[in-house]
mmCIF file of C-alpha atoms and ligand atoms in Angstrom:
data_model
loop_
_atom_site.group_PDB
_atom_site.id
_atom_site.type_symbol
_atom_site.label_atom_id
_atom_site.label_comp_id
_atom_site.label_asym_id
_atom_site.label_seq_id
_atom_site.Cartn_x
_atom_site.Cartn_y
_atom_site.Cartn_z
ATOM 1 C CA MET A 1 -48.565 13.246 -7.688
ATOM 2 C CA THR A 2 -45.112 15.221 -6.414
ATOM 3 C CA LEU A 3 -42.272 13.901 -8.718
ATOM 4 C CA LEU A 4 -38.971 14.779 -7.832
ATOM 5 C CA LYS A 5 -36.532 16.675 -10.299
ATOM 6 C CA ILE A 6 -32.862 15.937 -10.942
ATOM 7 C CA ALA A 7 -30.551 17.904 -12.987
ATOM 8 C CA ILE A 8 -27.365 15.907 -14.540
ATOM 9 C CA GLN A 9 -24.785 16.786 -17.482
ATOM 10 C CA LYS A 10 -26.068 16.245 -20.807
ATOM 11 C CA SER A 11 -22.743 14.877 -21.679
ATOM 12 C CA GLY A 12 -19.118 14.969 -20.429
ATOM 13 C CA ARG A 13 -17.315 13.657 -17.688
ATOM 14 C CA LEU A 14 -20.394 13.558 -15.018
ATOM 15 C CA ASN A 15 -22.720 11.891 -17.465
ATOM 16 C CA GLU A 16 -21.677 8.475 -17.150
ATOM 17 C CA GLY A 17 -20.769 8.334 -13.381
ATOM 18 C CA SER A 18 -24.624 10.174 -12.579
ATOM 19 C CA LEU A 19 -26.585 7.557 -14.299
ATOM 20 C CA LYS A 20 -24.931 4.790 -13.018
ATOM 21 C CA LEU A 21 -25.042 5.983 -9.432
ATOM 22 C CA LEU A 22 -28.926 6.162 -10.405
ATOM 23 C CA LYS A 23 -29.083 2.558 -11.834
ATOM 24 C CA ASP A 24 -27.299 1.429 -8.862
ATOM 25 C CA CYS A 25 -30.092 3.045 -6.587
ATOM 26 C CA GLY A 26 -32.881 0.940 -8.918
ATOM 27 C CA ILE A 27 -33.424 4.047 -10.842
ATOM 28 C CA SER A 28 -33.276 3.395 -14.649
ATOM 29 C CA VAL A 29 -33.025 6.551 -17.192
ATOM 30 C CA GLU A 30 -33.441 6.652 -21.192
ATOM 31 C CA ASN A 31 -30.149 9.058 -21.968
ATOM 32 C CA GLY A 32 -30.894 9.039 -25.763
ATOM 33 C CA GLY A 33 -30.316 11.758 -28.729
ATOM 34 C CA ASP A 34 -30.910 15.804 -27.974
ATOM 35 C CA LYS A 35 -33.814 14.638 -25.280
ATOM 36 C CA LEU A 36 -33.672 17.482 -22.526
ATOM 37 C CA LYS A 37 -35.650 15.415 -19.655
ATOM 38 C CA ALA A 38 -37.047 12.081 -19.548
ATOM 39 C CA ARG A 39 -39.396 10.212 -16.932
ATOM 40 C CA ALA A 40 -36.954 7.572 -14.797
ATOM 41 C CA ASN A 41 -38.256 4.132 -14.220
ATOM 42 C CA GLY A 42 -38.129 2.765 -10.380
ATOM 43 C CA PHE A 43 -38.616 6.312 -8.389
ATOM 44 C CA ASP A 44 -40.833 9.316 -9.117
ATOM 45 C CA LEU A 45 -38.578 11.315 -10.475
ATOM 46 C CA GLU A 46 -37.634 13.332 -13.960
ATOM 47 C CA VAL A 47 -34.190 13.417 -14.774
ATOM 48 C CA VAL A 48 -33.039 17.099 -16.726
ATOM 49 C CA PHE A 49 -29.837 16.826 -18.927
ATOM 50 C CA LEU A 50 -28.190 20.241 -18.694
ATOM 51 C CA ARG A 51 -24.657 21.458 -18.887
ATOM 52 C CA ASN A 52 -22.670 20.975 -15.644
ATOM 53 C CA SER A 53 -21.924 24.741 -15.224
ATOM 54 C CA ASP A 54 -25.715 25.919 -15.749
ATOM 55 C CA ILE A 55 -27.265 23.355 -12.911
ATOM 56 C CA PRO A 56 -26.291 25.731 -9.912
ATOM 57 C CA HIS A 57 -28.556 28.360 -11.420
ATOM 58 C CA TYR A 58 -31.251 25.685 -12.415
ATOM 59 C CA VAL A 59 -31.401 23.972 -8.889
ATOM 60 C CA GLU A 60 -31.412 27.721 -7.124
ATOM 61 C CA ASP A 61 -34.325 28.737 -9.076
ATOM 62 C CA GLY A 62 -36.102 26.017 -8.490
ATOM 63 C CA VAL A 63 -36.538 24.482 -11.813
ATOM 64 C CA VAL A 64 -34.940 21.383 -10.805
ATOM 65 C CA HIS A 65 -34.717 20.118 -7.189
ATOM 66 C CA LEU A 66 -31.436 18.257 -7.271
ATOM 67 C CA GLY A 67 -28.431 18.533 -9.392
ATOM 68 C CA ILE A 68 -25.102 16.397 -9.713
ATOM 69 C CA VAL A 69 -22.067 18.696 -10.389
ATOM 70 C CA GLY A 70 -18.821 18.894 -9.899
ATOM 71 C CA GLU A 71 -18.038 20.474 -6.571
ATOM 72 C CA ASN A 72 -15.266 22.706 -8.514
ATOM 73 C CA VAL A 73 -18.172 24.513 -10.355
ATOM 74 C CA LEU A 74 -19.689 25.462 -6.966
ATOM 75 C CA VAL A 75 -16.745 27.692 -6.519
ATOM 76 C CA GLU A 76 -17.296 29.636 -9.652
ATOM 77 C CA SER A 77 -21.121 29.700 -9.533
ATOM 78 C CA ASP A 78 -22.538 32.383 -7.081
ATOM 79 C CA SER A 79 -26.066 30.038 -6.544
ATOM 80 C CA LYS A 80 -27.290 29.321 -3.144
ATOM 81 C CA VAL A 81 -27.202 25.357 -2.891
ATOM 82 C CA ILE A 82 -26.728 23.442 -0.285
ATOM 83 C CA ILE A 83 -24.393 19.998 -0.799
ATOM 84 C CA LEU A 84 -25.953 16.940 0.201
ATOM 85 C CA GLU A 85 -23.756 14.065 -0.618
ATOM 86 C CA LYS A 86 -20.272 13.725 -2.171
ATOM 87 C CA LEU A 87 -20.593 10.797 -4.619
ATOM 88 C CA GLY A 88 -16.881 9.401 -4.968
ATOM 89 C CA PHE A 89 -16.777 10.112 -8.880
ATOM 90 C CA SER A 90 -15.048 12.581 -11.311
ATOM 91 C CA ARG A 91 -12.405 13.268 -8.744
ATOM 92 C CA CYS A 92 -9.838 15.425 -9.616
ATOM 93 C CA ARG A 93 -7.975 18.804 -8.327
ATOM 94 C CA LEU A 94 -7.893 22.370 -9.115
ATOM 95 C CA ALA A 95 -3.718 23.058 -9.464
ATOM 96 C CA LEU A 96 -1.547 25.940 -10.472
ATOM 97 C CA ALA A 97 1.368 24.443 -12.768
ATOM 98 C CA VAL A 98 4.191 26.357 -14.108
ATOM 99 C CA PRO A 99 6.709 25.275 -16.980
ATOM 100 C CA LYS A 100 8.821 22.278 -15.918
ATOM 101 C CA GLU A 101 11.912 24.335 -16.299
ATOM 102 C CA VAL A 102 10.768 27.091 -13.866
ATOM 103 C CA ASP A 103 12.640 27.397 -10.827
ATOM 104 C CA PHE A 104 9.299 27.576 -8.252
ATOM 105 C CA ASP A 105 10.296 28.120 -4.581
ATOM 106 C CA ASP A 106 7.208 29.214 -3.394
ATOM 107 C CA VAL A 107 4.114 30.982 -4.692
ATOM 108 C CA ASN A 108 5.791 34.885 -4.484
ATOM 109 C CA TRP A 109 6.993 33.484 -7.913
ATOM 110 C CA LEU A 110 4.229 34.148 -9.054
ATOM 111 C CA GLN A 111 4.145 38.370 -8.319
ATOM 112 C CA GLY A 112 3.030 40.495 -11.297
ATOM 113 C CA LYS A 113 2.716 37.217 -13.497
ATOM 114 C CA GLN A 114 -0.016 35.989 -15.538
ATOM 115 C CA ILE A 115 -1.728 33.235 -15.084
ATOM 116 C CA ALA A 116 -4.299 31.455 -17.108
ATOM 117 C CA THR A 117 -7.364 29.790 -15.784
ATOM 118 C CA SER A 118 -11.318 29.025 -16.294
ATOM 119 C CA TYR A 119 -11.644 29.215 -12.901
ATOM 120 C CA PRO A 120 -10.917 32.902 -11.857
ATOM 121 C CA LYS A 121 -12.761 32.895 -8.575
ATOM 122 C CA ALA A 122 -10.992 29.880 -7.163
ATOM 123 C CA THR A 123 -7.564 31.599 -8.930
ATOM 124 C CA ASP A 124 -8.495 35.145 -7.408
ATOM 125 C CA ALA A 125 -9.110 33.424 -3.535
ATOM 126 C CA PHE A 126 -5.931 31.364 -3.675
ATOM 127 C CA MET A 127 -3.768 34.531 -4.568
ATOM 128 C CA ALA A 128 -5.241 36.998 -2.302
ATOM 129 C CA ALA A 129 -4.855 34.247 0.452
ATOM 130 C CA ASN A 130 -1.243 34.588 -0.695
ATOM 131 C CA ASN A 131 -0.945 38.250 -1.015
ATOM 132 C CA VAL A 132 -0.091 37.413 -4.411
ATOM 133 C CA LYS A 133 -0.688 40.433 -7.320
ATOM 134 C CA ALA A 134 -0.938 38.289 -10.722
ATOM 135 C CA SER A 135 -3.265 39.125 -13.491
ATOM 136 C CA LEU A 136 -5.765 36.441 -14.867
ATOM 137 C CA HIS A 137 -5.601 35.627 -18.247
ATOM 138 C CA LEU A 138 -9.487 33.818 -18.868
ATOM 139 C CA ILE A 139 -9.651 30.916 -21.169
ATOM 140 C CA SER A 140 -12.505 28.817 -21.647
ATOM 141 C CA GLY A 141 -10.769 25.577 -22.831
ATOM 142 C CA SER A 142 -7.370 24.082 -23.554
ATOM 143 C CA VAL A 143 -5.646 26.518 -20.611
ATOM 144 C CA GLU A 144 -2.574 24.506 -20.422
ATOM 145 C CA ILE A 145 -1.180 25.734 -24.296
ATOM 146 C CA SER A 146 -0.929 29.164 -22.831
ATOM 147 C CA PRO A 147 2.211 29.106 -21.404
ATOM 148 C CA ALA A 148 3.599 27.541 -24.919
ATOM 149 C CA LEU A 149 2.072 30.441 -26.989
ATOM 150 C CA GLY A 150 3.537 33.033 -24.722
ATOM 151 C CA LEU A 151 -0.105 33.878 -23.713
ATOM 152 C CA ALA A 152 0.470 33.293 -19.661
ATOM 153 C CA ASP A 153 3.643 32.277 -17.102
ATOM 154 C CA ALA A 154 1.287 29.510 -15.206
ATOM 155 C CA VAL A 155 -1.962 28.054 -15.296
ATOM 156 C CA CYS A 156 -4.469 27.100 -13.064
ATOM 157 C CA ASP A 157 -6.244 24.389 -13.947
ATOM 158 C CA LEU A 158 -8.290 21.132 -13.171
ATOM 159 C CA VAL A 159 -6.086 18.213 -13.125
ATOM 160 C CA SER A 160 -7.051 14.016 -12.999
ATOM 161 C CA SER A 161 -4.033 11.849 -14.150
ATOM 162 C CA GLY A 162 -1.642 14.891 -14.595
ATOM 163 C CA ASN A 163 -1.432 13.564 -18.624
ATOM 164 C CA THR A 164 -2.011 16.849 -20.212
ATOM 165 C CA LEU A 165 0.079 18.807 -17.750
ATOM 166 C CA PHE A 166 3.004 16.603 -18.548
ATOM 167 C CA SER A 167 2.548 16.728 -22.250
ATOM 168 C CA ASN A 168 2.615 20.402 -22.316
ATOM 169 C CA GLY A 169 5.755 20.544 -20.471
ATOM 170 C CA LEU A 170 4.340 21.941 -17.196
ATOM 171 C CA LYS A 171 4.447 20.886 -13.672
ATOM 172 C CA GLU A 172 2.147 21.145 -11.043
ATOM 173 C CA VAL A 173 3.305 23.200 -7.963
ATOM 174 C CA ALA A 174 -0.075 23.882 -5.614
ATOM 175 C CA VAL A 175 -3.711 22.425 -5.274
ATOM 176 C CA LEU A 176 -6.084 24.905 -4.773
ATOM 177 C CA MET A 177 -8.828 22.632 -3.815
ATOM 178 C CA ARG A 178 -9.742 19.269 -4.330
ATOM 179 C CA SER A 179 -13.142 18.058 -6.119
ATOM 180 C CA GLU A 180 -15.731 15.287 -7.092
ATOM 181 C CA ALA A 181 -19.413 14.875 -8.027
ATOM 182 C CA VAL A 182 -21.611 16.037 -5.330
ATOM 183 C CA LEU A 183 -25.576 16.034 -4.929
ATOM 184 C CA ILE A 184 -27.093 19.506 -4.181
ATOM 185 C CA GLN A 185 -30.412 21.097 -3.107
ATOM 186 C CA GLY A 186 -31.851 24.283 -3.470
ATOM 187 C CA GLU A 187 -32.295 26.174 -0.436
ATOM 188 C CA THR A 188 -36.091 25.752 0.103
ATOM 189 C CA VAL A 189 -38.156 22.827 -0.957
ATOM 190 C CA ASP A 190 -41.471 22.078 -0.219
ATOM 191 C CA THR A 191 -42.396 18.941 2.432
ATOM 192 C CA LYS A 192 -43.545 16.166 0.072
ATOM 193 C CA VAL A 193 -40.226 17.155 -2.515
ATOM 194 C CA LYS A 194 -38.254 16.826 1.365
ATOM 195 C CA LYS A 195 -39.763 13.328 1.660
ATOM 196 C CA LEU A 196 -38.442 12.156 -1.550
ATOM 197 C CA ILE A 197 -35.622 13.855 -1.801
ATOM 198 C CA GLN A 198 -35.284 11.502 1.591
ATOM 199 C CA GLN A 199 -35.928 8.180 0.542
ATOM 200 C CA LEU A 200 -33.599 9.208 -2.850
ATOM 201 C CA GLN A 201 -30.531 10.249 -0.510
ATOM 202 C CA PHE A 202 -31.099 7.048 1.199
ATOM 203 C CA ARG A 203 -30.429 5.061 -1.622
ATOM 204 C CA ILE A 204 -27.794 6.504 -2.773
ATOM 205 C CA GLN A 205 -26.409 6.480 0.585
ATOM 206 C CA SER A 206 -26.538 2.796 0.523
ATOM 207 C CA VAL A 207 -25.203 2.419 -2.491
ATOM 208 C CA LEU A 208 -21.769 4.587 -1.660
ATOM 209 C CA ASN A 209 -21.685 2.783 1.904
ATOM 210 C CA ALA A 210 -21.457 -0.834 -0.470
ATOM 211 C CA ARG A 211 -18.734 1.037 -2.869
ATOM 212 C CA ASN A 212 -16.861 1.684 -0.085
ATOM 213 C CA TYR A 213 -16.692 -1.689 1.500
ATOM 214 C CA LYS A 214 -15.737 -5.281 0.920
ATOM 215 C CA TYR A 215 -16.772 -8.314 2.436
ATOM 216 C CA VAL A 216 -14.494 -10.684 3.405
ATOM 217 C CA LEU A 217 -14.780 -14.448 4.494
ATOM 218 C CA LEU A 218 -11.651 -16.199 6.065
ATOM 219 C CA ASN A 219 -10.961 -19.348 7.867
ATOM 220 C CA CYS A 220 -8.608 -19.459 11.380
ATOM 221 C CA PRO A 221 -8.137 -21.407 14.194
ATOM 222 C CA VAL A 222 -10.595 -21.008 16.987
ATOM 223 C CA ASP A 223 -7.477 -19.889 19.967
ATOM 224 C CA LYS A 224 -7.056 -16.943 16.767
ATOM 225 C CA ILE A 225 -10.742 -15.761 17.080
ATOM 226 C CA ASP A 226 -9.954 -12.848 19.544
ATOM 227 C CA ARG A 227 -6.691 -11.784 17.582
ATOM 228 C CA MET A 228 -8.444 -11.780 14.416
ATOM 229 C CA ASN A 229 -11.718 -9.784 15.854
ATOM 230 C CA ALA A 230 -8.986 -6.835 16.674
ATOM 231 C CA ILE A 231 -8.036 -6.645 13.401
ATOM 232 C CA LEU A 232 -11.479 -6.517 11.688
ATOM 233 C CA PRO A 233 -13.320 -3.578 11.910
ATOM 234 C CA GLY A 234 -16.682 -4.731 10.853
ATOM 235 C CA MET A 235 -20.128 -2.858 11.038
ATOM 236 C CA LYS A 236 -20.210 -4.572 14.494
ATOM 237 C CA SER A 237 -18.260 -7.556 14.721
ATOM 238 C CA PRO A 238 -17.192 -10.632 12.794
ATOM 239 C CA SER A 239 -20.220 -13.420 12.507
ATOM 240 C CA ILE A 240 -18.586 -16.906 13.752
ATOM 241 C CA ILE A 241 -19.443 -19.528 11.673
ATOM 242 C CA PRO A 242 -18.613 -23.138 12.478
ATOM 243 C CA LEU A 243 -16.975 -25.673 10.657
ATOM 244 C CA VAL A 244 -16.681 -29.475 10.304
ATOM 245 C CA ASP A 245 -13.428 -29.067 11.727
ATOM 246 C CA LYS A 246 -13.674 -28.029 15.275
ATOM 247 C CA ASN A 247 -10.732 -26.580 15.909
ATOM 248 C CA TRP A 248 -11.445 -23.976 12.660
ATOM 249 C CA VAL A 249 -14.123 -21.298 12.689
ATOM 250 C CA SER A 250 -15.263 -19.301 9.456
ATOM 251 C CA LEU A 251 -15.201 -15.609 10.189
ATOM 252 C CA HIS A 252 -17.535 -12.772 8.027
ATOM 253 C CA SER A 253 -16.855 -9.450 8.503
ATOM 254 C CA VAL A 254 -16.666 -6.081 6.233
ATOM 255 C CA ILE A 255 -13.587 -3.963 5.225
ATOM 256 C CA GLN A 256 -13.371 -0.665 4.259
ATOM 257 C CA GLU A 257 -11.652 0.020 0.817
ATOM 258 C CA ASN A 258 -8.871 2.139 2.046
ATOM 259 C CA ASP A 259 -7.894 0.379 4.361
ATOM 260 C CA PHE A 260 -8.175 -3.023 2.568
ATOM 261 C CA TRP A 261 -4.422 -4.442 2.030
ATOM 262 C CA ASN A 262 -3.249 -3.536 5.440
ATOM 263 C CA VAL A 263 -6.327 -5.384 7.295
ATOM 264 C CA ILE A 264 -5.678 -8.567 4.982
ATOM 265 C CA ASP A 265 -1.685 -8.383 5.102
ATOM 266 C CA ALA A 266 -2.320 -8.245 9.277
ATOM 267 C CA LEU A 267 -5.017 -11.274 9.074
ATOM 268 C CA LYS A 268 -2.653 -13.316 6.980
ATOM 269 C CA ALA A 269 -0.053 -12.967 9.581
ATOM 270 C CA GLU A 270 -2.001 -13.757 12.288
ATOM 271 C CA GLY A 271 -2.757 -17.282 10.142
ATOM 272 C CA ALA A 272 -6.061 -16.626 8.341
ATOM 273 C CA GLU A 273 -6.307 -18.960 5.421
ATOM 274 C CA GLY A 274 -8.666 -19.455 2.409
ATOM 275 C CA ILE A 275 -9.657 -15.282 2.323
ATOM 276 C CA LEU A 276 -12.366 -14.539 -0.034
ATOM 277 C CA ILE A 277 -13.393 -11.156 -0.742
ATOM 278 C CA VAL A 278 -16.218 -10.243 -2.530
ATOM 279 C CA PRO A 279 -18.140 -6.528 -3.551
ATOM 280 C CA ILE A 280 -21.348 -5.672 -1.835
ATOM 281 C CA GLU A 281 -24.293 -4.409 -3.769
ATOM 282 C CA LYS A 282 -26.129 -2.543 -0.874
ATOM 283 C CA MET A 283 -25.103 -1.674 2.569
ATOM 284 C CA VAL A 284 -28.171 -0.209 4.761
ATOM 285 C CA TYR A 285 -28.010 0.845 8.005
HETATM 286 O O1 PRT B 301 -19.930 21.745 -20.922
HETATM 287 P P1 PRT B 301 -20.359 21.295 -19.272
HETATM 288 O O2 PRT B 301 -20.563 22.602 -18.558
HETATM 289 O O3 PRT B 301 -21.508 20.169 -19.083
HETATM 290 O O4 PRT B 301 -19.116 20.410 -18.836
HETATM 291 P P2 PRT B 301 -17.622 21.081 -18.341
HETATM 292 O O5 PRT B 301 -17.029 22.113 -19.369
HETATM 293 O O6 PRT B 301 -17.557 21.200 -16.880
HETATM 294 O O7 PRT B 301 -16.993 19.628 -18.953
HETATM 295 P P3 PRT B 301 -16.280 18.398 -18.313
HETATM 296 O O8 PRT B 301 -17.088 17.221 -18.495
HETATM 297 O O9 PRT B 301 -15.168 18.296 -18.842
HETATM 298 O O10 PRT B 301 -16.373 18.262 -16.823
HETATM 299 C C1 PRT B 301 -16.849 18.109 -16.110
HETATM 300 C C2 PRT B 301 -16.533 18.041 -14.604
HETATM 301 O O11 PRT B 301 -15.769 16.876 -14.521
HETATM 302 C C3 PRT B 301 -15.510 18.999 -14.139
HETATM 303 O O12 PRT B 301 -16.635 20.230 -13.357
HETATM 304 C C4 PRT B 301 -14.737 18.499 -12.761
HETATM 305 O O13 PRT B 301 -15.878 18.546 -11.568
HETATM 306 C C5 PRT B 301 -14.957 17.006 -13.420
HETATM 307 N N1 PRT B 301 -13.744 16.331 -13.625
HETATM 308 C C6 PRT B 301 -12.879 15.338 -13.242
HETATM 309 C C7 PRT B 301 -12.484 16.870 -14.905
HETATM 310 C C8 PRT B 301 -11.218 16.383 -14.654
HETATM 311 N N2 PRT B 301 -11.824 15.216 -14.006
HETATM 312 C C9 PRT B 301 -10.483 16.736 -15.942
HETATM 313 N N3 PRT B 301 -9.559 15.973 -16.037
HETATM 314 N N4 PRT B 301 -12.687 18.247 -15.667
HETATM 315 C C10 PRT B 301 -11.984 18.332 -16.349
HETATM 316 N N5 PRT B 301 -10.843 17.875 -16.597
HETATM 317 C C11 PRT B 301 -9.957 17.915 -17.530
HETATM 318 C C12 PRT B 301 -8.845 19.517 -17.492
HETATM 319 O O14 PRT B 301 -9.799 20.628 -17.498
HETATM 320 C C13 PRT B 301 -7.953 19.158 -18.040
HETATM 321 O O15 PRT B 301 -7.728 19.972 -19.684
HETATM 322 O O16 PRT B 301 -9.224 17.257 -18.366
HETATM 323 C C14 PRT B 301 -7.548 17.569 -18.554
HETATM 324 C C15 PRT B 301 -6.753 17.074 -17.702
HETATM 325 O O17 PRT B 301 -6.722 15.829 -17.079
HETATM 326 P P4 PRT B 301 -5.526 14.853 -16.910
HETATM 327 O O18 PRT B 301 -6.306 13.580 -16.626
HETATM 328 O O19 PRT B 301 -5.165 15.018 -18.045
HETATM 329 O O20 PRT B 301 -4.991 15.311 -15.821
#
C-alpha cells in the first residue's frame, strides 16, 4: 500500500493550524509527546513532525512527499520545492523597522547602516533591489531588541500584530514580503503518490473554499428578486424558495468572506429581511 508522507511543524505557530486543516479534511493525527511521526486516521497518510525551517529540505530530498511551512522560510532555503496551495493561516509580513524617533524618508536612510535580521536572503534581495549598501547583523531570535542594545540601526523581522515592534520602540517602514502557511511538494513524485496528493489537495481545497464563504438566507419581496440577484454573487445564482405569503420569497446563496459586509449592507438597503448567515463546512466544486 502506498502511504503519503507529510511533514508539519512539531511545535510552534504552524502546528495547530496544520493539524486543524487536516482535521477539517477528515484526517485525525495524534500529536503527542516526543513522537517524530504518526499514522493518521481517515487517509493513507503518515505525518512527520519537524522544525519549520527543516521541512523544505526533507521535501526536496523526498523523505516526505509534502510539507506545510511558512512561505517566508522558502525564500531563505535553497530547496527546490513547488507551492501547491496557499493555506490562509499563520499570516505575517517580513518588514523593515527603525527606532520610532528616526526621520525615515526612504530606503536611502539605510546606506551604510547595520540591519539585524534572521532573514538574510530576503533582506539582501531587498537592499540589492533598492541599491542600498548596508551590513547585515545575523541574529537567530529577539531581533527587535538589537537597536536598543546598540547592535543595529534597523531590523528586518516577521510581524503579525505589530505589538513586538511597538513595545521595543520601533516603527515599520517597509514590507519586504507577505507570508502565510503553504503546502509544498517535491519536484518529482511517482504516479501513485501523485494520485494521493491530488485526493488530499481536493479535500484541502474544499475546506479552504468553505472557510472563504458564508451561506446566506434572506426574505425579500417578489418584485425585488432581480435586484437581490444582482447583488448576490453566489456559485451560479441564488436559489428561490417560495413562502406562504405569495408576495415574498426566501433567497439562498453564498457570499465571500472578504466582501461580506458590503453585500449585507446592499441587501438590507434593497429591502431584504430576516437575513441569516450560516458557516459552511465544506464546499465542493
Ligand atoms: O523552530 P521552527 O523552525 O519549527 O519554527 P520557527 O523558528 O520558524 O518559528 P515559529 O513557530 O515562531 O514560526 C513559524 C512560522 O509562523 C514563521 O515562519 C512564519 O511563517 C509564521 N509566523 C506568523 C510568524 C509570526 N506570525 C510571528 N509573529 N513567525 C514569527 N513571528 C514572530 C516574529 O519573529 C516576532 O518576533 O512574532 C514576533 C512578532 O509578532 P507580533 O504579533 O508582535 O507582530
